[in-house]
Amino acid sequence: MTENQELVNKAYSLLNIVSETGKLRKGTNESTKAIERKQTKLVIFAEDVSPPEVVAHITPLCKEREIPCIGVPLRSELGKAAGLSVPTACVAIVDAGEGKNQLTDLVSEISKAGSRKPAEKKAPAEEKPAEAPKEEAPAEKSEE
């Protein structure tokens, strides 16, 4: 099991506890509001969100507010761990409840691993050289 997979499993375990005894903000909009208000202790977002722009602002916003965040592979698993019957793109832990110790441990491991951004799965798209604009000959005016 890779180090990243261990962090993901710990995040799911923490979410199971927090969903029962603590406070979670579920969904991208609620999570974004909690981040902006600096109410959250940890943000967990799914990497398989389509289109990716839905959660693209989460990582920079967390970095700006100095809030730890971690990406997990599947939004279906994230929703299940958060106690939802549907997939979710993002959750924010506001109060860990009985999972305070686990939260502290996970945050310190995320800091050590530098896991603010998930590993890129896609190779960067190659840029095509821009074609020079075609110059059209000015149309000749015919005088009648």
mmCIF file with all atom_site columns, N, CA and C in Angstrom, residues 13-24 82 93 95-99:
data_model
loop_
_atom_site.group_PDB
_atom_site.id
_atom_site.type_symbol
_atom_site.label_atom_id
_atom_site.label_alt_id
_atom_site.label_comp_id
_atom_site.label_asym_id
_atom_site.label_entity_id
_atom_site.label_seq_id
_atom_site.pdbx_PDB_ins_code
_atom_site.Cartn_x
_atom_site.Cartn_y
_atom_site.Cartn_z
_atom_site.occupancy
_atom_site.B_iso_or_equiv
_atom_site.pdbx_formal_charge
_atom_site.auth_seq_id
_atom_site.auth_comp_id
_atom_site.auth_asym_id
_atom_site.auth_atom_id
_atom_site.pdbx_PDB_model_num
ATOM 1  N N  . SER A 1 13 ? -11.672 6.865  7.023  1.00 0.00 ? 13 SER A N  1
ATOM 2  C CA . SER A 1 13 ? -11.949 6.435  8.388  1.00 0.00 ? 13 SER A CA 1
ATOM 3  C C  . SER A 1 13 ? -12.371 7.627  9.250  1.00 0.00 ? 13 SER A C  1
ATOM 4  N N  . LEU A 1 14 ? -11.641 8.728  9.107  1.00 0.00 ? 14 LEU A N  1
ATOM 5  C CA . LEU A 1 14 ? -11.971 9.943  9.847  1.00 0.00 ? 14 LEU A CA 1
ATOM 6  C C  . LEU A 1 14 ? -13.362 10.445 9.465  1.00 0.00 ? 14 LEU A C  1
ATOM 7  N N  . LEU A 1 15 ? -13.676 10.425 8.180  1.00 0.00 ? 15 LEU A N  1
ATOM 8  C CA . LEU A 1 15 ? -14.991 10.888 7.731  1.00 0.00 ? 15 LEU A CA 1
ATOM 9  C C  . LEU A 1 15 ? -16.123 10.049 8.311  1.00 0.00 ? 15 LEU A C  1
ATOM 10 N N  . ASN A 1 16 ? -15.910 8.745  8.434  1.00 0.00 ? 16 ASN A N  1
ATOM 11 C CA . ASN A 1 16 ? -16.933 7.882  9.037  1.00 0.00 ? 16 ASN A CA 1
ATOM 12 C C  . ASN A 1 16 ? -17.251 8.326  10.453 1.00 0.00 ? 16 ASN A C  1
ATOM 13 N N  . ILE A 1 17 ? -16.219 8.670  11.220 1.00 0.00 ? 17 ILE A N  1
ATOM 14 C CA . ILE A 1 17 ? -16.411 9.114  12.605 1.00 0.00 ? 17 ILE A CA 1
ATOM 15 C C  . ILE A 1 17 ? -17.061 10.492 12.642 1.00 0.00 ? 17 ILE A C  1
ATOM 16 N N  . VAL A 1 18 ? -16.532 11.417 11.841 1.00 0.00 ? 18 VAL A N  1
ATOM 17 C CA . VAL A 1 18 ? -17.031 12.792 11.856 1.00 0.00 ? 18 VAL A CA 1
ATOM 18 C C  . VAL A 1 18 ? -18.483 12.867 11.385 1.00 0.00 ? 18 VAL A C  1
ATOM 19 N N  . SER A 1 19 ? -18.856 12.031 10.428 1.00 0.00 ? 19 SER A N  1
ATOM 20 C CA . SER A 1 19 ? -20.239 12.074 9.927  1.00 0.00 ? 19 SER A CA 1
ATOM 21 C C  . SER A 1 19 ? -21.242 11.693 11.015 1.00 0.00 ? 19 SER A C  1
ATOM 22 N N  . GLU A 1 20 ? -20.797 10.930 12.010 1.00 0.00 ? 20 GLU A N  1
ATOM 23 C CA . GLU A 1 20 ? -21.688 10.522 13.100 1.00 0.00 ? 20 GLU A CA 1
ATOM 24 C C  . GLU A 1 20 ? -21.601 11.440 14.315 1.00 0.00 ? 20 GLU A C  1
ATOM 25 N N  . THR A 1 21 ? -20.405 11.967 14.620 1.00 0.00 ? 21 THR A N  1
ATOM 26 C CA . THR A 1 21 ? -20.236 12.699 15.876 1.00 0.00 ? 21 THR A CA 1
ATOM 27 C C  . THR A 1 21 ? -19.800 14.150 15.707 1.00 0.00 ? 21 THR A C  1
ATOM 28 N N  . GLY A 1 22 ? -19.496 14.568 14.504 1.00 0.00 ? 22 GLY A N  1
ATOM 29 C CA . GLY A 1 22 ? -18.990 15.924 14.302 1.00 0.00 ? 22 GLY A CA 1
ATOM 30 C C  . GLY A 1 22 ? -19.834 16.707 13.318 1.00 0.00 ? 22 GLY A C  1
ATOM 31 N N  . LYS A 1 23 ? -19.197 17.726 12.715 1.00 0.00 ? 23 LYS A N  1
ATOM 32 C CA . LYS A 1 23 ? -19.891 18.569 11.746 1.00 0.00 ? 23 LYS A CA 1
ATOM 33 C C  . LYS A 1 23 ? -19.131 18.558 10.431 1.00 0.00 ? 23 LYS A C  1
ATOM 34 N N  . LEU A 1 24 ? -19.856 18.262 9.361  1.00 0.00 ? 24 LEU A N  1
ATOM 35 C CA . LEU A 1 24 ? -19.300 18.240 8.010  1.00 0.00 ? 24 LEU A CA 1
ATOM 36 C C  . LEU A 1 24 ? -20.054 19.227 7.132  1.00 0.00 ? 24 LEU A C  1
ATOM 37 N N  . ALA A 1 82 ? -18.739 9.964  3.893  1.00 0.00 ? 82 ALA A N  1
ATOM 38 C CA . ALA A 1 82 ? -19.341 11.128 4.543  1.00 0.00 ? 82 ALA A CA 1
ATOM 39 C C  . ALA A 1 82 ? -20.770 10.859 5.005  1.00 0.00 ? 82 ALA A C  1
ATOM 40 N N  . ILE A 1 93 ? -14.376 19.330 6.933  1.00 0.00 ? 93 ILE A N  1
ATOM 41 C CA . ILE A 1 93 ? -14.588 18.992 8.343  1.00 0.00 ? 93 ILE A CA 1
ATOM 42 C C  . ILE A 1 93 ? -14.554 20.288 9.144  1.00 0.00 ? 93 ILE A C  1
ATOM 43 N N  . ASP A 1 95 ? -16.064 20.401 12.526 1.00 0.00 ? 95 ASP A N  1
ATOM 44 C CA . ASP A 1 95 ? -15.825 19.939 13.894 1.00 0.00 ? 95 ASP A CA 1
ATOM 45 C C  . ASP A 1 95 ? -15.640 18.430 13.830 1.00 0.00 ? 95 ASP A C  1
ATOM 46 N N  . ALA A 1 96 ? -14.518 17.945 14.332 1.00 0.00 ? 96 ALA A N  1
ATOM 47 C CA . ALA A 1 96 ? -14.193 16.520 14.211 1.00 0.00 ? 96 ALA A CA 1
ATOM 48 C C  . ALA A 1 96 ? -14.947 15.647 15.200 1.00 0.00 ? 96 ALA A C  1
ATOM 49 N N  . GLY A 1 97 ? -15.586 16.229 16.197 1.00 0.00 ? 97 GLY A N  1
ATOM 50 C CA . GLY A 1 97 ? -16.302 15.415 17.185 1.00 0.00 ? 97 GLY A CA 1
ATOM 51 C C  . GLY A 1 97 ? -15.343 14.472 17.889 1.00 0.00 ? 97 GLY A C  1
ATOM 52 N N  . GLU A 1 98 ? -15.650 13.178 17.881 1.00 0.00 ? 98 GLU A N  1
ATOM 53 C CA . GLU A 1 98 ? -14.801 12.181 18.544 1.00 0.00 ? 98 GLU A CA 1
ATOM 54 C C  . GLU A 1 98 ? -13.554 11.835 17.732 1.00 0.00 ? 98 GLU A C  1
ATOM 55 N N  . GLY A 1 99 ? -13.419 12.399 16.551 1.00 0.00 ? 99 GLY A N  1
ATOM 56 C CA . GLY A 1 99 ? -12.264 12.099 15.706 1.00 0.00 ? 99 GLY A CA 1
ATOM 57 C C  . GLY A 1 99 ? -11.159 13.137 15.783 1.00 0.00 ? 99 GLY A C  1
#
